[in-house]
Coordinates of C-alpha atoms and ligand atoms in Angstrom, one line a residue:
X1265 CA -26.4 9.4 17.6
X1266 CA -23.2 11.4 17.1
X1267 CA -21.8 13.1 20.2
X1268 CA -21.4 16.8 19.7
X1269 CA -18.7 19.1 20.9
X1270 CA -19.4 20.9 24.2
X1271 CA -21.3 24.2 23.9
X1272 CA -19.1 27.2 23.5
X1273 CA -16.1 25.2 22.2
X1274 CA -14.8 25.1 18.6
X1275 CA -13.2 22.5 16.4
X1276 CA -10.3 24.1 14.6
X1277 CA -10.3 22.1 11.4
X1278 CA -7.4 21.4 9.0
X1279 CA -8.9 23.8 6.5
X1280 CA -8.4 26.8 8.8
X1281 CA -5.4 25.8 10.8
X1282 CA -3.2 27.9 8.5
X1283 CA -4.8 31.0 10.0
X1284 CA -4.0 29.9 13.5
X1285 CA -0.4 29.0 12.6
X1286 CA 0.1 32.4 11.0
X1287 CA -1.3 34.3 13.9
X1288 CA 0.7 32.2 16.4
X1289 CA 3.8 32.8 14.4
X1290 CA 3.2 36.6 14.3
X1291 CA 2.5 36.9 18.0
X1292 CA 5.5 34.8 19.1
X1293 CA 7.9 36.6 16.7
X1294 CA 6.8 40.0 18.0
X1295 CA 7.0 38.9 21.7
X1296 CA 10.5 37.6 21.1
X1297 CA 11.5 40.8 19.3
X1298 CA 10.6 42.6 22.5
X1299 CA 12.7 40.2 24.6
X1300 CA 9.9 38.0 26.0
X1301 CA 10.5 34.2 26.3
X1302 CA 7.8 31.6 26.1
X1303 CA 6.5 29.9 29.3
X1304 CA 4.2 26.9 29.5
X1305 CA 2.2 26.2 32.7
X1306 CA -0.5 23.6 33.6
X1307 CA -4.0 23.9 32.2
X1308 CA -5.4 23.5 35.8
X1309 CA -4.3 25.1 39.0
X1310 CA -5.4 25.1 42.6
X1311 CA -8.7 27.0 42.8
X1312 CA -7.4 29.2 45.5
X1313 CA -4.8 30.7 43.1
X1314 CA -7.6 32.3 41.1
X1315 CA -9.7 33.3 44.1
X1316 CA -6.6 35.2 45.5
X1317 CA -5.5 36.8 42.2
X1318 CA -8.4 37.3 39.9
X1319 CA -10.5 38.2 42.9
X1320 CA -13.6 37.0 44.7
X1321 CA -15.8 39.8 43.4
X1322 CA -14.9 39.2 39.7
X1323 CA -17.4 37.4 37.3
X1324 CA -14.6 35.0 36.5
X1325 CA -14.4 33.7 40.0
X1326 CA -18.0 34.1 41.1
X1327 CA -19.7 32.6 38.0
X1328 CA -17.3 31.3 35.4
X1329 CA -14.8 28.8 36.7
X1330 CA -14.7 25.2 35.7
X1331 CA -13.8 23.6 39.0
X1332 CA -13.4 20.0 39.8
X1333 CA -12.5 18.3 43.0
X1334 CA -10.0 15.5 42.8
X1335 CA -9.6 12.6 45.2
X1336 CA -8.9 14.2 48.6
X1337 CA -9.9 17.7 49.5
X1338 CA -8.1 19.7 46.8
X1339 CA -10.1 21.5 44.2
X1340 CA -8.7 22.5 40.9
X1341 CA -9.9 25.0 38.3
X1342 CA -9.3 24.9 34.5
X1343 CA -7.4 28.1 33.9
X1344 CA -9.7 31.0 33.1
X1345 CA -6.8 33.3 32.3
X1346 CA -3.0 33.2 32.1
X1347 CA -1.6 35.7 34.5
X1348 CA -2.2 34.0 37.8
X1349 CA -0.6 30.6 36.8
X1350 CA 2.3 32.4 35.1
X1351 CA 3.1 34.5 38.2
X1352 CA 2.7 31.4 40.4
X1353 CA 5.2 29.5 38.1
X1354 CA 7.7 32.4 38.1
X1355 CA 7.6 32.5 41.9
X1356 CA 7.7 28.8 42.4
X1357 CA 10.7 28.3 40.0
X1358 CA 12.7 31.3 41.3
X1359 CA 12.5 33.1 37.9
X1360 CA 11.9 36.4 39.8
X1361 CA 15.5 36.1 41.1
X1362 CA 17.1 35.9 37.6
X1363 CA 17.2 39.7 37.2
X1364 CA 14.6 42.3 36.2
X1365 CA 12.7 42.9 34.1
X1366 CA 11.5 39.3 33.6
X1367 CA 9.5 39.0 30.5
X1368 CA 7.4 35.9 29.5
X1369 CA 4.8 35.1 26.9
X1370 CA 2.3 32.3 26.4
X1371 CA -0.2 30.9 23.9
X1372 CA -2.8 29.0 25.9
X1373 CA -6.4 27.7 25.9
X1374 CA -8.5 29.2 28.7
X1375 CA -11.9 28.1 30.1
X1376 CA -14.8 30.3 31.3
X1377 CA -18.4 29.2 31.8
X1378 CA -19.8 32.2 30.0
X1379 CA -22.9 32.5 27.8
X1380 CA -21.6 31.7 24.3
X1381 CA -22.1 34.2 21.5
X1382 CA -20.1 35.5 18.6
X1383 CA -16.6 36.1 19.9
X1384 CA -17.3 34.7 23.3
X1385 CA -16.6 31.0 24.0
X1386 CA -16.2 28.7 26.9
X1387 CA -12.9 27.4 25.5
X1388 CA -10.8 30.2 23.9
X1389 CA -7.2 30.8 23.2
X1390 CA -5.1 33.7 24.5
X1391 CA -1.8 35.1 23.6
X1392 CA -0.5 36.8 26.8
X1393 CA 2.6 38.5 28.1
X1394 CA 3.7 39.3 31.6
X1395 CA 6.6 41.6 32.7
X1396 CA 7.8 41.7 36.3
X1397 CA 10.2 44.2 37.9
X1398 CA 9.6 47.6 36.4
X1399 CA 7.5 50.4 37.8
X1400 CA 8.4 52.7 35.0
X1401 CA 5.8 54.1 32.6
X1402 CA 8.3 52.9 29.9
X1403 CA 7.3 49.4 30.9
X1404 CA 3.6 50.2 30.4
X1405 CA 4.5 51.7 27.0
X1406 CA 6.5 48.7 26.0
X1407 CA 3.6 46.4 26.7
X1408 CA 1.1 48.6 24.8
X1409 CA 3.6 49.0 21.9
X1410 CA 4.0 45.2 21.8
X1411 CA 0.2 44.7 21.5
X1412 CA 0.0 47.4 18.9
X1413 CA 2.9 45.8 17.0
X1414 CA 1.1 42.4 17.0
X1415 CA -2.1 43.9 15.7
X1416 CA -0.3 45.9 13.1
X1417 CA 1.7 42.7 12.1
X1418 CA -1.7 41.0 11.6
X1419 CA -2.7 43.7 9.2
X1420 CA -5.3 45.3 11.4
X1421 CA -6.1 49.0 10.9
X1422 CA -9.4 49.6 12.7
X1423 CA -8.7 48.6 16.3
X1424 CA -8.8 51.4 18.8
X1425 CA -6.7 51.6 21.9
X1426 CA -8.7 52.7 25.0
X1427 CA -6.6 53.8 27.9
X1428 CA -7.2 54.6 31.5
X1429 CA -5.6 54.6 34.9
X1430 CA -7.5 53.1 37.9
X1431 CA -4.9 54.4 40.4
X1432 CA -3.4 52.6 43.4
X1433 CA -5.3 51.2 46.4
X1434 CA -5.2 54.6 48.1
X1435 CA -6.5 56.9 45.4
X1436 CA -9.0 54.1 44.4
X1437 CA -10.5 54.0 47.9
X1438 CA -11.5 57.7 47.6
X1439 CA -12.9 57.1 44.2
X1440 CA -14.9 54.1 45.3
X1441 CA -16.5 56.2 48.1
X1442 CA -17.4 58.9 45.5
X1443 CA -18.9 56.2 43.2
X1444 CA -21.0 54.8 46.1
X1445 CA -22.2 58.2 46.9
X1446 CA -23.1 58.8 43.3
X1447 CA -24.9 55.5 42.7
X1448 CA -26.7 55.2 46.1
X1449 CA -29.7 57.4 45.1
X1450 CA -30.2 55.2 42.0
X1451 CA -29.9 51.9 43.9
X1452 CA -33.4 50.7 43.1
X1453 CA -33.0 51.4 39.3
X1454 CA -29.8 49.4 39.0
X1455 CA -29.7 45.9 37.6
X1456 CA -29.5 43.2 40.3
X1457 CA -25.7 42.5 39.5
X1458 CA -24.9 46.2 39.9
X1459 CA -27.0 46.5 43.0
X1460 CA -24.9 43.7 44.5
X1461 CA -21.6 45.1 43.4
X1462 CA -22.3 48.6 44.7
X1463 CA -21.0 47.7 48.2
X1464 CA -17.9 45.6 47.3
X1465 CA -16.7 46.7 43.9
X1466 CA -18.6 49.8 42.7
X1467 CA -16.1 50.4 39.8
X1468 CA -17.5 47.5 37.9
X1469 CA -20.8 49.4 37.7
X1470 CA -19.0 51.5 35.0
X1471 CA -18.8 48.7 32.5
X1472 CA -22.3 47.2 33.0
X1473 CA -23.9 46.6 29.6
X1474 CA -27.5 47.2 30.8
X1475 CA -28.9 50.3 29.1
X1476 CA -30.4 51.7 32.3
X1477 CA -27.2 51.2 34.3
X1478 CA -25.3 52.7 31.3
X1479 CA -27.5 55.8 31.4
X1480 CA -27.1 56.2 35.1
X1481 CA -23.3 55.7 34.9
X1482 CA -23.0 58.4 32.2
X1483 CA -22.4 61.2 34.7
X1484 CA -20.6 59.2 37.3
X1485 CA -17.3 60.7 38.7
X1486 CA -14.2 59.6 36.8
X1487 CA -11.2 58.0 38.3
X1488 CA -8.7 60.4 36.7
X1489 CA -10.0 63.2 38.9
X1490 CA -9.1 61.1 42.0
X1491 CA -5.6 60.0 41.1
X1492 CA -2.9 60.7 43.7
X1493 CA 0.2 62.6 42.6
X1494 CA 2.3 59.5 41.9
X1495 CA -0.4 57.8 39.9
X1496 CA -1.2 61.0 37.9
X1497 CA 2.5 61.5 37.1
X1498 CA 2.8 57.9 36.0
X1499 CA -0.2 58.2 33.7
X1500 CA 0.9 61.5 32.2
X1501 CA 4.4 60.2 31.5
X1502 CA 3.0 57.1 29.9
X1503 CA 0.8 59.2 27.6
X1504 CA 3.8 61.3 26.6
X1505 CA 5.8 58.2 25.7
X1506 CA 2.9 56.8 23.7
X1507 CA 2.6 60.2 21.9
X1508 CA 6.3 59.9 21.1
X1509 CA 5.6 56.5 19.4
X1510 CA 2.6 58.1 17.7
X1511 CA 0.3 55.5 19.1
X1512 CA -3.2 56.9 19.1
X1513 CA -5.4 56.2 22.1
X1514 CA -8.8 57.2 23.5
X1515 CA -8.8 58.2 27.1
X1516 CA -11.7 56.1 28.4
X1517 CA -12.5 56.3 32.1
X1518 CA -15.0 53.5 31.7
X1519 CA -12.2 51.0 31.2
X1520 CA -12.0 49.3 34.6
X1521 CA -11.3 45.7 33.6
X1522 CA -13.1 42.7 34.9
X1523 CA -10.3 41.2 37.0
X1524 CA -9.5 42.5 40.5
X1525 CA -5.7 42.6 40.4
X1526 CA -5.2 45.8 38.3
X1527 CA -3.6 49.0 39.5
X1528 CA -2.8 52.2 37.6
X1529 CA -2.6 51.6 33.9
X1530 CA -5.4 49.6 32.2
X1531 CA -6.1 49.4 28.5
X1532 CA -8.1 47.5 25.9
X1533 CA -7.8 47.3 22.1
X1534 CA -11.3 47.3 20.7
X1535 CA -12.5 46.3 17.3
X1536 CA -15.8 47.7 16.0
X1537 CA -16.1 45.1 13.3
X1538 CA -17.0 41.9 15.3
X1539 CA -20.0 42.8 17.3
X1540 CA -20.5 43.2 21.0
X1541 CA -17.5 41.1 22.0
X1542 CA -15.0 43.5 20.3
X1543 CA -12.3 43.6 23.0
X1544 CA -9.4 41.9 21.2
X1545 CA -6.8 42.6 23.9
X1546 CA -7.0 43.7 27.5
X1547 CA -4.3 44.3 30.0
X1548 CA -2.7 46.6 32.5
X1549 CA -0.5 46.9 35.6
X1550 CA -0.9 44.7 38.7
X1551 CA 1.6 46.0 41.1
X1552 CA 0.1 44.3 44.1
X1553 CA -0.4 40.8 42.7
X1554 CA 3.0 39.3 43.2
X1555 CA 3.1 40.1 46.9
X1556 CA -0.5 38.9 47.2
X1557 CA 0.7 35.5 45.9
X1558 CA 3.5 35.3 48.4
X1559 CA 6.4 37.0 46.5
X1560 CA 8.4 40.2 47.3
X1561 CA 6.5 43.3 46.4
X1562 CA 7.3 43.6 42.7
X1563 CA 5.6 45.9 40.1
X1564 CA 4.3 43.9 37.1
X1565 CA 2.0 44.2 34.1
X1566 CA 0.9 42.5 31.0
X1567 CA -2.0 41.8 28.6
X1568 CA -4.1 38.9 27.2
X1569 CA -5.2 38.8 23.6
X1570 CA -8.1 36.6 22.5
X1571 CA -6.9 34.7 19.4
X1572 CA -10.4 33.8 18.2
X1573 CA -11.3 37.5 18.3
X1574 CA -8.1 38.4 16.7
X1575 CA -8.8 36.1 13.7
X1576 CA -12.4 37.2 13.6
X1577 CA -11.2 40.8 13.4
X1578 CA -8.7 40.0 10.7
X1579 CA -11.5 38.3 8.7
X1580 CA -13.8 41.3 9.2
X1581 CA -11.1 43.6 7.9
X1582 CA -10.3 41.4 5.0
X1583 CA -6.7 40.7 6.1
X1584 CA -4.8 38.1 4.1
X1585 CA -3.6 34.8 5.6
X1586 CA -0.8 32.9 4.1
X1587 CA -2.2 29.9 2.2
X1588 CA -2.2 26.5 3.7
X1589 CA 0.8 24.4 2.8
X1590 CA 0.2 21.9 0.0
X1591 CA 2.2 18.8 -1.0
X1592 CA 5.1 19.5 -3.3
X1593 CA 4.7 16.1 -5.1
X1594 CA 2.2 13.4 -5.6
X1595 CA 3.4 10.1 -7.1
X1596 CA 0.7 8.1 -8.9
X1597 CA 1.8 4.5 -9.2
X1598 CA 0.0 2.0 -11.5
X1599 CA 0.6 -1.6 -10.4
X1600 CA 2.4 -3.2 -7.5
X1601 CA 5.9 -2.8 -9.0
X1602 CA 5.4 0.9 -9.5
X1603 CA 4.0 1.3 -6.0
X1604 CA 7.1 -0.2 -4.5
X1605 CA 9.2 2.3 -6.5
X1606 CA 6.8 5.2 -5.6
X1607 CA 7.2 4.4 -1.9
X1608 CA 11.0 4.6 -2.1
X1609 CA 11.0 7.8 -4.2
X1610 CA 8.5 9.4 -1.9
X1611 CA 10.8 8.5 1.1
X1612 CA 13.8 10.0 -0.7
X1613 CA 11.9 13.2 -1.6
X1614 CA 10.7 13.6 2.0
X1615 CA 14.2 13.1 3.3
X1616 CA 15.4 15.8 0.9
X1617 CA 13.0 18.1 2.8
X1618 CA 9.9 18.2 0.6
X1619 CA 6.3 17.3 1.3
X1620 CA 5.3 14.2 -0.8
X1621 CA 2.6 11.6 -1.0
X1622 CA 2.0 8.5 -3.1
X1623 CA -1.1 6.3 -3.5
X1624 CA -1.5 3.8 -0.6
X1625 CA -5.0 2.6 -1.6
X1626 CA -4.3 0.9 -4.9
X1627 CA -6.6 3.1 -7.0
X1628 CA -6.7 3.6 -10.7
X1629 CA -5.1 6.6 -12.4
X1630 CA -8.3 8.8 -12.6
X1631 CA -9.2 8.7 -8.9
X1632 CA -5.5 9.3 -8.1
X1633 CA -5.4 12.4 -10.3
X1634 CA -8.6 13.7 -8.7
X1635 CA -7.0 13.1 -5.3
X1636 CA -3.8 14.9 -6.4
X1637 CA -6.0 17.9 -7.5
X1638 CA -7.9 17.9 -4.2
X1639 CA -4.8 18.0 -2.0
X1640 CA -3.4 20.6 -4.4
X1641 CA -0.1 18.8 -5.1
X1642 CA 2.3 21.1 -7.0
X1643 CA 3.7 18.3 -9.1
X1644 CA 2.5 14.9 -10.1
X1645 CA 4.6 12.0 -11.4
X1646 CA 2.8 9.0 -12.9
X1647 CA 4.8 5.7 -12.6
X1648 CA 3.9 2.6 -14.5
X1649 CA 5.7 -0.4 -16.0
X1650 CA 6.7 1.7 -19.0
X1651 CA 8.4 4.3 -16.8
X1652 CA 10.2 1.6 -14.7
X1653 CA 11.4 -0.3 -17.8
X1654 CA 12.6 2.8 -19.7
X1655 CA 14.0 4.4 -16.5
X1656 CA 12.3 7.7 -17.6
X1657 CA 9.2 9.4 -16.3
X1658 CA 7.5 12.8 -16.5
X1659 CA 6.9 15.4 -13.8
X1660 CA 3.7 17.4 -14.4
X1661 CA 3.4 20.9 -13.1
X1662 CA -0.3 20.9 -11.9
X1663 CA -0.6 24.7 -12.2
X1664 CA 0.6 25.1 -15.7
X1665 CA 0.0 21.6 -17.1
X1666 CA 3.6 21.5 -18.4
X1667 CA 5.3 18.2 -18.4
X1668 CA 9.0 17.5 -18.2
X1669 CA 10.7 14.1 -18.9
X1670 CA 13.6 13.1 -16.8
X1671 CA 15.7 10.1 -15.9
X1672 CA 14.4 8.3 -12.8
X1673 CA 17.9 8.1 -11.4
X1674 CA 18.1 11.9 -11.4
X1675 CA 14.7 12.3 -9.9
X1676 CA 15.5 14.4 -6.8
X1677 CA 17.7 16.9 -8.6
X1678 CA 15.1 17.4 -11.4
X1679 CA 12.3 17.7 -9.0
X1680 CA 14.3 20.2 -6.8
X1681 CA 15.0 22.4 -9.8
X1682 CA 11.5 22.3 -11.1
X1683 CA 10.1 23.2 -7.7
X1684 CA 12.4 26.1 -7.2
X1685 CA 11.4 27.4 -10.7
X1686 CA 7.7 27.0 -9.8
X1687 CA 8.1 28.8 -6.5
X1688 CA 10.5 31.5 -7.4
X1689 CA 10.2 31.9 -11.2
X1690 CA 12.0 30.7 -14.3
X1691 CA 15.7 31.0 -14.4
X1692 CA 16.0 31.1 -10.6
X1693 CA 16.2 27.3 -10.5
X1694 CA 19.5 27.2 -12.3
X1695 CA 20.9 30.3 -10.5
X1696 CA 20.0 28.9 -7.1
X1697 CA 21.2 25.4 -8.0
X1698 CA 24.6 27.0 -9.0
X1699 CA 24.8 29.0 -5.8
X1700 CA 23.8 26.2 -3.4
X1701 CA 25.5 23.3 -5.3
X1702 CA 22.3 21.9 -6.9
X1703 CA 20.9 19.6 -4.2
X1704 CA 20.1 20.0 -0.6
X1705 CA 23.0 18.5 1.5
X1706 CA 21.1 15.4 2.6
X1707 CA 19.9 14.5 -0.8
X1708 CA 21.0 11.1 -2.2
X1709 CA 19.5 9.4 -5.2
X1710 CA 16.9 6.9 -4.2
X1711 CA 18.8 3.8 -5.4
X1712 CA 21.7 4.5 -3.0
X1713 CA 19.5 6.0 -0.3
X1714 CA 20.0 3.6 2.6
X1715 CA 19.4 4.7 6.1
X1716 CA 22.3 3.9 8.5
Ligands
LIG2909 P1 -9.3 39.4 30.0 O1 -9.7 40.8 29.6 O2 -10.2 38.7 30.9 O3 -7.8 39.6 30.6 O4 -9.0 38.5 28.7 C1 -8.1 39.0 27.7 C2 -8.7 38.7 26.3 O5 -9.1 37.4 26.2 C3 -10.0 39.5 26.1 O6 -9.7 40.8 25.7 C4 -10.6 38.7 24.9 O7 -10.0 39.0 23.7 C5 -10.2 37.3 25.3 N1 -11.3 36.6 26.0 C6 -11.7 36.7 27.3 N2 -12.8 36.0 27.5 C7 -13.1 35.4 26.3 C8 -14.1 34.5 25.9 N3 -15.0 34.0 26.8 N4 -14.2 34.1 24.6 C9 -13.2 34.5 23.7 N5 -12.3 35.4 24.1 C10 -12.2 35.8 25.3 C11 -7.1 38.5 31.1 O8 -7.3 37.4 30.9 C12 -5.8 39.0 31.8 N6 -5.1 37.8 32.3 C13 -4.9 39.8 30.8 C14 -3.7 40.3 31.4 C15 -2.5 39.7 31.4 N7 -3.6 41.3 32.2 C16 -2.3 41.4 32.6 N8 -1.6 40.4 32.1

């Protein structure tokens, strides 16, 4: 029996990898444009890191971690999110001392033992950014603008920004008491999870999905009425900056986020087109986390964007993805002598920077042409004894069916010009060839093409 992939994971097959590459390219380009540099950290960390940062009342820590114990007493957890490991790495490697603001981004797989459904997986990929060292609302606006730029760059038009401030530990304590007071009379009607959370983390009751809890929560006090002066001013200034950028947002006091480290600004970008798991991106400020993890008190913030959800949303909005790359050339040899020549030609074509393949099975012409069609080769060159003896062959444009005869010793130059014409239009081949001196710098005709 075939072994199947673990529940909640996905195989990203060659036929869809172009979508992933395009998205990864878009997100990294935008991050770099905003001054973020890539960071790569281990897939697993000491379990204590997540307990201390993500928080011991969060679903992630209480229910969803993939934890293994290694030889000895240490326990390690597959990373459920990016922030904790990245801040750990920044502290451990002295990156915080290199001047503020420090800005990093990452594209990582994450692991959470959740109940799989559309848009929710046990292994998923996140694009995330973290910025340390600025308490200014301009930093919050930069982060939100970066997320909006990415979504825009992906062609999305129907993703809404939901914005809230959950204040600092001081204003939040007053708010928590108000929430407890509000929910206490309904205690027996709440779902078991909310009932349990009421004591330790009553704010999470606000994002419970159970219809009864939702109904009860409808008239609950809202955090923005409890913000202290500092937090209120921060939030007002942020809103003003976002208005200046003409970024539309919905003030949403129900956005409280599932991870415990947040302070002040929290936000989510939500798509309505992909079902219940519509939060494509979530983030906010976490001014207390760096000191919690042993660093100097340093304000910080960031976001995580689920790449599966991003691609699902792009598909639901009919966004275009760049087509998968196809080979520039397929050489179809007939017979052993031709195969030897095909191998060398193919090598020369690749060294000139193009994607080329030739038959390495020893098939007849028909199956070779079928294969060339299947891999969507742009040009095909058939090589047999006739071509080798006469020193002339034909290059066939597979889109138009046009064939052009050429001297084998001028193969690379001919191919180069034909390909440029195919990609950029007639006439451009010659013009480009004139302006760049015909051949790529490293192109040498195959006969003299020896490696040093
Ligand atoms: P998060 O809200 O837990 O935040 O995750 C961020 C995003 O990851 C979500 O909005 C969603 O798109 C995606 N995501 C989360 N869980 C799953 C899942 N099971 N399957 C598919 N996609 C999922 C964080 O992880 C924070 N570290 C974000 C952050 C960075 N805050 C500040 N800096």
